[in-house]
Coordinates of C-alpha atoms in Angstrom, one line a residue:
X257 CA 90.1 119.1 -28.0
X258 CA 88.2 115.8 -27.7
X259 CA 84.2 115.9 -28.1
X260 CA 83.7 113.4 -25.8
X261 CA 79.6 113.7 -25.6
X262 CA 77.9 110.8 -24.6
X263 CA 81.3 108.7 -23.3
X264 CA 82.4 107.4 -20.3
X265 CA 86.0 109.6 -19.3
X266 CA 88.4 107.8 -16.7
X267 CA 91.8 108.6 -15.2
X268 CA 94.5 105.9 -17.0
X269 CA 94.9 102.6 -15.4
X270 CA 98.2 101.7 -13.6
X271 CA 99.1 98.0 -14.1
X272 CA 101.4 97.3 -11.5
X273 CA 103.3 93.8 -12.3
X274 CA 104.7 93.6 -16.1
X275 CA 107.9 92.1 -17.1
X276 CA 109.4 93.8 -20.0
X277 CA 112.7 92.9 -21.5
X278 CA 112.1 89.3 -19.9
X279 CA 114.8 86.6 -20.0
X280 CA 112.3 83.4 -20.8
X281 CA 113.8 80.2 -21.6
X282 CA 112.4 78.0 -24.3
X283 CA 112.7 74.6 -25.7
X284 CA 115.8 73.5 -27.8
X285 CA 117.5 77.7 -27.0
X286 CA 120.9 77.7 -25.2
X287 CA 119.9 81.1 -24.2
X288 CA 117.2 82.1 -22.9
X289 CA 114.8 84.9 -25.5
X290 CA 114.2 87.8 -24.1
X291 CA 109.8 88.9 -24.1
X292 CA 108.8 92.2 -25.7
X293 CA 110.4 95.7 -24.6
X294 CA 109.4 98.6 -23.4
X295 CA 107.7 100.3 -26.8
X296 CA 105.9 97.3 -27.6
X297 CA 104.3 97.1 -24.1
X298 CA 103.9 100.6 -23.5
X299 CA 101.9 101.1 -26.6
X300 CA 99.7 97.9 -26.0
X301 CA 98.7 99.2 -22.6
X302 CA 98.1 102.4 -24.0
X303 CA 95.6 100.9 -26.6
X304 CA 93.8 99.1 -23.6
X305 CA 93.8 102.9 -21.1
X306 CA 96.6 102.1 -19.1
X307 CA 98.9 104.9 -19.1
X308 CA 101.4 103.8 -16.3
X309 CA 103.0 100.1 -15.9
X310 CA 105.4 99.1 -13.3
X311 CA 108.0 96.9 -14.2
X312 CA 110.9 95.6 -12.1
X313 CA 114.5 96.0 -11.5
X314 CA 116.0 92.6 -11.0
X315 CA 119.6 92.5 -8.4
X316 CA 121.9 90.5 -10.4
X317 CA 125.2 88.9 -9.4
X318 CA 127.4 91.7 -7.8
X319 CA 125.0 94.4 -9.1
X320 CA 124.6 97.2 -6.3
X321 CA 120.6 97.9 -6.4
X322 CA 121.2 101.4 -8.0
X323 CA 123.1 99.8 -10.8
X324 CA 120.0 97.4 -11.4
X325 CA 118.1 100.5 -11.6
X326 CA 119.9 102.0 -13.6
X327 CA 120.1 99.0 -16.3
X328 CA 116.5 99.1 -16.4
X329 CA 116.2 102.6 -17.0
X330 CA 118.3 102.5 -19.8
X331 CA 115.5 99.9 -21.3
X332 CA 112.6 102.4 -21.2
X333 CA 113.8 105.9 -20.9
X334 CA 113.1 107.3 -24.3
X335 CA 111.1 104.2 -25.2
X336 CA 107.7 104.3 -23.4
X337 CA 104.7 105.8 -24.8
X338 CA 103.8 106.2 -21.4
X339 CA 104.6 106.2 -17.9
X340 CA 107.0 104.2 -16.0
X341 CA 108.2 102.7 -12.4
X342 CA 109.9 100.2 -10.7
X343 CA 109.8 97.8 -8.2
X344 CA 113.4 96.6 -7.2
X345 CA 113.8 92.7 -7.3
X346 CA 116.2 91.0 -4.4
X347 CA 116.5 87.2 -5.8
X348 CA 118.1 84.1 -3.7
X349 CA 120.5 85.2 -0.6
X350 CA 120.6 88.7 0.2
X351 CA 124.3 90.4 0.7
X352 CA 124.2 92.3 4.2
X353 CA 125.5 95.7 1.6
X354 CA 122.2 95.1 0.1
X355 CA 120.0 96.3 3.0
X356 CA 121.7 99.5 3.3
X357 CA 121.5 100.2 -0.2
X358 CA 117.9 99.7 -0.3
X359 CA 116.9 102.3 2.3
X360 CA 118.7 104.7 -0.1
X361 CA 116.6 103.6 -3.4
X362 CA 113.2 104.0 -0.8
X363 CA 114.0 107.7 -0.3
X364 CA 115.2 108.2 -4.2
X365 CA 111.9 106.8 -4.9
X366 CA 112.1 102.8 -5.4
X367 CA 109.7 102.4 -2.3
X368 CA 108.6 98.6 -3.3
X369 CA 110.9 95.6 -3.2
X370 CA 110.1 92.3 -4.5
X371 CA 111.1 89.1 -2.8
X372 CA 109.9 85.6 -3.6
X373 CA 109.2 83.0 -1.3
X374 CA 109.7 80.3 -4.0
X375 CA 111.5 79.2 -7.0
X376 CA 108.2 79.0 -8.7
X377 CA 109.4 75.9 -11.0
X378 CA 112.7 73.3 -10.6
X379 CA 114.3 75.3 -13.8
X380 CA 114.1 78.7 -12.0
X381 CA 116.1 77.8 -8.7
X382 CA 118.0 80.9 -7.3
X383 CA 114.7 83.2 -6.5
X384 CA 114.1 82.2 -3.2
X385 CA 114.6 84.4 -0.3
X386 CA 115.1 82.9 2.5
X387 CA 112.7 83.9 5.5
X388 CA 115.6 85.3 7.5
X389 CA 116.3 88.1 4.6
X390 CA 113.0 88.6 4.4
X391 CA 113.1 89.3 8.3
X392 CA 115.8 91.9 8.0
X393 CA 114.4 93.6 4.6
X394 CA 111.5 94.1 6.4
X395 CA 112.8 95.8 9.4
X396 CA 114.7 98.0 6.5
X397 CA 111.6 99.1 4.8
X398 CA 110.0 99.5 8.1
X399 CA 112.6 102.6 8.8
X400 CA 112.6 104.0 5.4
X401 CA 109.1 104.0 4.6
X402 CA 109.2 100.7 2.1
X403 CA 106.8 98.1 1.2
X404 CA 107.4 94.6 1.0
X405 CA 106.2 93.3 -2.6
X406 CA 105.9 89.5 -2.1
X407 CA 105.5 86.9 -4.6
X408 CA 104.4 84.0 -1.7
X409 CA 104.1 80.0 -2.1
X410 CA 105.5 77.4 -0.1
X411 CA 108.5 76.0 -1.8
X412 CA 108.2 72.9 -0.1
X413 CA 105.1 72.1 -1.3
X414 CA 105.2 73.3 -4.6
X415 CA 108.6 71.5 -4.9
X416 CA 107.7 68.2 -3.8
X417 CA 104.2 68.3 -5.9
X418 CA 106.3 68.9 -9.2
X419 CA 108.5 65.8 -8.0
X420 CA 105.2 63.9 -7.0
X421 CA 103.2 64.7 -10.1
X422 CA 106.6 63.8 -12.7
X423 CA 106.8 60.2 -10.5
X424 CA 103.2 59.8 -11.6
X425 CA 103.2 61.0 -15.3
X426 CA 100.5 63.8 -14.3
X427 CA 102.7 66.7 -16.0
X428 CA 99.6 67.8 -17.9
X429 CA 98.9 71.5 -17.4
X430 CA 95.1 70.2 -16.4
X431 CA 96.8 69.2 -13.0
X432 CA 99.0 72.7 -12.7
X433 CA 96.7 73.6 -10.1
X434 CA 97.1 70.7 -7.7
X435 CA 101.4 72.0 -8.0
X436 CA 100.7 75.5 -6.8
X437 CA 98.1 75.2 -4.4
X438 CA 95.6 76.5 -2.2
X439 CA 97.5 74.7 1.0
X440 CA 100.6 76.9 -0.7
X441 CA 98.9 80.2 -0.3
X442 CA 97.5 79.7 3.1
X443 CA 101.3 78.3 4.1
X444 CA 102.9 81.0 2.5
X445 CA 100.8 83.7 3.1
X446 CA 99.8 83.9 6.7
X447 CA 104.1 83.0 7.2
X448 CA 104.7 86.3 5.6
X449 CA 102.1 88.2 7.4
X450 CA 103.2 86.8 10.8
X451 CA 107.0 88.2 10.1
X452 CA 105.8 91.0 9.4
X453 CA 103.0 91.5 12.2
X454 CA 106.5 91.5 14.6
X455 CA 108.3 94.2 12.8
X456 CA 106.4 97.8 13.8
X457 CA 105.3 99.7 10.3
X458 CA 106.4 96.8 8.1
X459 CA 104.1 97.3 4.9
X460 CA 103.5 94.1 2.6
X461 CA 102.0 94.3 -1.0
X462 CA 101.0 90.6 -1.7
X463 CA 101.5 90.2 -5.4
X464 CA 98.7 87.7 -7.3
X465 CA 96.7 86.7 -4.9
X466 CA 95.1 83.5 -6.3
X467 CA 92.7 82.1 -3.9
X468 CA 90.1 82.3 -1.4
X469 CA 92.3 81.5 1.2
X470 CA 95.1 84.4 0.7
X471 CA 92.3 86.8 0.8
X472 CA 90.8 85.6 3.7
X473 CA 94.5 85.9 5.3
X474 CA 95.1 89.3 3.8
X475 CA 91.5 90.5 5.4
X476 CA 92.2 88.7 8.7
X477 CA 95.4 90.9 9.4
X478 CA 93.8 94.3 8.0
X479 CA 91.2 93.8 10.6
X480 CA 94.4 93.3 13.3
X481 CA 95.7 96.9 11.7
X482 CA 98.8 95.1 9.7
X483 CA 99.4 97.4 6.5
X484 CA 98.7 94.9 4.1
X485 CA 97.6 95.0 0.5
X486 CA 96.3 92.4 -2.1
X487 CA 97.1 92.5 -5.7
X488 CA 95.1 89.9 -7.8
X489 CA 95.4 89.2 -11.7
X490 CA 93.2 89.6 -14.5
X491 CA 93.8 85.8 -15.3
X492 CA 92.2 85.1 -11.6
X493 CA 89.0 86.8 -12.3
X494 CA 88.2 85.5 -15.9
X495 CA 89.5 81.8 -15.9
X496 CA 89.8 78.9 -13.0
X497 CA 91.6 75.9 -13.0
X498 CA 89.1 74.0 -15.5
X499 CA 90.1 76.4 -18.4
X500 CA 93.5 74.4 -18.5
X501 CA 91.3 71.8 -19.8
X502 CA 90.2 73.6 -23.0
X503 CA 91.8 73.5 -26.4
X504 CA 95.7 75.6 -25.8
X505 CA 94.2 75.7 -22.0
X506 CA 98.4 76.5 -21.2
X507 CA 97.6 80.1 -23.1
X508 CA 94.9 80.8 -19.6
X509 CA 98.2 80.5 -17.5
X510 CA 99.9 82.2 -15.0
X511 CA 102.0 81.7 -11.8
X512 CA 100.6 80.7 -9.2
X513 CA 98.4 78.5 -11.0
X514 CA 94.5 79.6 -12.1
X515 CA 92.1 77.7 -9.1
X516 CA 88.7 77.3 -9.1
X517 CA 85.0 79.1 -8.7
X518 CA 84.9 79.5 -5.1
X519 CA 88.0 81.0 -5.5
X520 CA 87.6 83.5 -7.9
X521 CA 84.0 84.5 -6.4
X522 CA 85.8 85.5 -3.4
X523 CA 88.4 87.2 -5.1
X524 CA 85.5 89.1 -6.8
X525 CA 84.2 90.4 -3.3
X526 CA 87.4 91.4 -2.1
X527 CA 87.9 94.0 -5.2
X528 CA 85.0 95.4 -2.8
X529 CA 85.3 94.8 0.5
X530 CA 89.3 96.4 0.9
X531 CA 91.5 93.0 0.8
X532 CA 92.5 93.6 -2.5
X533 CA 93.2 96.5 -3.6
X534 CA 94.7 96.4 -7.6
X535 CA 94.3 93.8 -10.4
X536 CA 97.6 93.5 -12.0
X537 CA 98.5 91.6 -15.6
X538 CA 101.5 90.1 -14.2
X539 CA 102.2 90.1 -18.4
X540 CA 105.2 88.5 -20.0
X541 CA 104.6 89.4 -23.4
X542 CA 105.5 87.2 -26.1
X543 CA 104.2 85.1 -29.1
X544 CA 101.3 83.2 -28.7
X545 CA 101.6 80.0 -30.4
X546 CA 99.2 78.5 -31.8
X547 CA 99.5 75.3 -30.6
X548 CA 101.4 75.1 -27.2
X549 CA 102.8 72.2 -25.4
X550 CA 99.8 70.3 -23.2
X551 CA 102.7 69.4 -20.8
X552 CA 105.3 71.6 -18.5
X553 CA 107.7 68.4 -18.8
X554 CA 110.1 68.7 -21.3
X555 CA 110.0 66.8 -24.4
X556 CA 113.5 65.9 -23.9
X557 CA 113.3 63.8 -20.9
X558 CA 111.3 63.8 -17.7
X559 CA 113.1 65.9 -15.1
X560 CA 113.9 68.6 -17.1
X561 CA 110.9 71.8 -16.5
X562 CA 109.6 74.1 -19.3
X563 CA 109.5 77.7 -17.8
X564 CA 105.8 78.5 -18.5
X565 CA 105.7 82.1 -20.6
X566 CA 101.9 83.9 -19.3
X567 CA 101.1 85.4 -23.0
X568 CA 97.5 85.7 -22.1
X569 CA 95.3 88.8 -22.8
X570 CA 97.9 91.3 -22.6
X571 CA 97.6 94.5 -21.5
X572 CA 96.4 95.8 -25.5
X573 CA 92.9 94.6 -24.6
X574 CA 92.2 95.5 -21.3
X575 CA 88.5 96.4 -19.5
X576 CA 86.8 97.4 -16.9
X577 CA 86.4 93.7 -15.7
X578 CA 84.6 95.2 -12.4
X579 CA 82.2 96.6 -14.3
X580 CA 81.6 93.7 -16.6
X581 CA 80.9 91.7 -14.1
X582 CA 82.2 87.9 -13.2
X583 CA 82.3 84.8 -15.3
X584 CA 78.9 84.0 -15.6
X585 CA 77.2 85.9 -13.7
X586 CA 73.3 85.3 -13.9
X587 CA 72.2 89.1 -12.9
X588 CA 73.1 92.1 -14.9
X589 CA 76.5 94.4 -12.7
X590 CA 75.0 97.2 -10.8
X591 CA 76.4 99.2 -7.9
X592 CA 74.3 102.0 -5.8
X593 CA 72.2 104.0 -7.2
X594 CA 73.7 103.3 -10.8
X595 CA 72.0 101.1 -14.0
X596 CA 73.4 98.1 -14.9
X597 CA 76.5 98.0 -16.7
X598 CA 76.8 94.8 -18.6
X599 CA 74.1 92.1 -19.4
X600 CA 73.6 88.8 -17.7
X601 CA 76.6 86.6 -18.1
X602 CA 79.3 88.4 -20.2
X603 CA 82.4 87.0 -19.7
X604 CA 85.1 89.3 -20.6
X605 CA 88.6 88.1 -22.5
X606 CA 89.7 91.5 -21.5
X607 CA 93.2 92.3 -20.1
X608 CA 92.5 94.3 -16.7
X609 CA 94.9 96.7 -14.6
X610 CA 93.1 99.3 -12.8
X611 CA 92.8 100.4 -9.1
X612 CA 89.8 98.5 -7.9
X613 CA 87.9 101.7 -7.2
X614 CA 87.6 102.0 -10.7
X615 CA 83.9 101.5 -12.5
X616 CA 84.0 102.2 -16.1
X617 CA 83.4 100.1 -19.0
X618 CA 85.7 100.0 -22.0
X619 CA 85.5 97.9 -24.9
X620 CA 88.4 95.7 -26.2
X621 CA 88.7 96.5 -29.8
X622 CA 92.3 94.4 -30.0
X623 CA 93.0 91.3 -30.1
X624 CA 94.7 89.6 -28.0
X625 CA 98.5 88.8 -29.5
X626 CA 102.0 89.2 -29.5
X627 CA 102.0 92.7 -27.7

């Protein structure tokens, strides 16, 4: 029995995008070093109220889907303080077995699938799924009751700004959000939608929704009955696009890159108005360095990319960031007929991964670190 008189009780927070068990490459290493496992995680997002984390379940070479499953599950069975899921991963071109196998993980359980509409960075090529698989993974999950989880840019653009900003010796992380852009999202996003508009009861959960302009897209085809959902990052809400300018400003970063204020205002309002629906950590957890590069380029030469770790505020410091209120705010948070729950311009450094119906405040006793 817990006397908890005079506290604030809530349900335990889902965070719905980790990577555990990571393969990250890193300067100088042949092979890539692989981010903190399941315990580790687990017990950080326990620390911070959330008692479930979803991680993924990456298709490798020749794997068959259940066999990814299964490699994962081998990784946190008996090793999570907590709960567990996953979303299945499809990466690069998509064997026609695959799609049969997938409506059999939907009905075992595995509803989401992951698919990314970019390579994210030149070091990561191979991710990309080409719009056609997309098409036919979509008309899969349609039938068995899936949902599309989609990690959407433009390559093109983001491609060809990496190539545009290395010509120009602009590889400073200050300029990161001029790579992934806005014009990216809106590209990427309302493409998606579109394909999946055609398909009758294709479901799309659109992972880290970064600007004003995705939610705008996401709350455009809502209002046209397309089951859609927004996902949006705890990064999003605390830090834009200027943070990369403060002292170990890479630490605020995560894929796609941070924007700016109008941007994160909006993405405020959605958490209320129904286009977004979860705030994720999207957390790669690994050291935090004290002093990280100021530069994706490699120090070895231009041309060759640093994969970017995201070891910001993980999920061992996490908060009820809709209850604290945005960046800056100037009046005190309040919702209907309640008091106001945090003063006039906190700005919480809090990890966050809660349904957005969620009000509660929490206070981060941890630090953010290695966890």
């Amino acid at each position: 029995m817990v006397d908890a008189a005079g506290q604030i009780v809530i349900p335990g927070g889902i965070d719905p995008h980790v990577h555990c068990n990571w393969p990250m490459p890193m300067p100088g290493v042949a092979q890539p070093t692989l981010t903190e496992p399941a315990p580790r995680v687990s017990l950080a997002a326990l620390h911070g109220g959330t008692t479930t984390t979803i991680d993924f379940a990456p298709v490798e070479g020749g794997e068959t889907i259940q066999q990814a499953i299964e490699r994962r599950h081998k990784q946190w069975a008996g090793a999570c303080y907590g709960d567990y899921a996953f979303h299945t991963m499809l990466l690069g071109k998509v064997a026609p077995e695959r799609l049969g196998e997938l409506a059999e993980a939907v009905q075992a359980g595995h509803a989401s699938v992951k698919m990314f509409t970019t390579d994210i960075t030149p070091s990561r090529r191979g991710r990309m799924v080409d719009f056609g698989d997309i098409w036919e993974v979509l008309k899969v999950l349609a039938q068995a009751g899936g949902i599309a989880a989609i990690h959407a840019e433009d390559n093109d653009i983001v491609m060809h700004m990496y190539e545009k900003l290395t010509r120009e010796d602009r590889t400073g992380f200050e300029n990161m959000a001029e790579v992934h852009n806005t014009l990216s999202e809106d590209l990427s996003f309302n493409r998606v939608i579109r394909l999946a508009a055609n398909i009758e009861g294709a479901a799309l959960y659109m992972m880290h929704t970064s600007a004003k302009i995705g939610v705008d897209a996401i709350a455009a085809a809502r209002t046209r009955g397309v089951p859609i959902y927004g996902e949006t990052l705890h990064q999003y809400l605390i830090y834009t696009a200027e943070d990369y300018r403060r002292p170990n400003g890479q630490i605020y970063h995560t894929y796609p890159s941070l924007k700016f204020r109008d941007d994160q205002e909006a993405l405020w309002q959605a958490t209320d108005h129904g286009a977004i629906q979860t705030v994720a950590t999207d957390v790669i957890c690994c050291p935090l360095r004290p002093t990280p590069p100021r530069s994706w380029a490699s120090t070895r030469g231009k041309g060759r990319w640093r994969s970017t770790p995201t070891p910001t505020s993980c999920c061992s410091t996490r908060a009820a960031a809709k209850s604290c209120g945005p960046p800056n705010c100037t009046k005190p948070t309040t919702r209907p007929g309640r008091a106001a729950t945090s003063p006039p311009g906190r700005r919480s450094s809090c990890c966050v991964a809660r349904s957005s119906s969620t009000t509660a405040l929490l206070r981060a006793t941890s630090k953010t670190a290695s966890s």
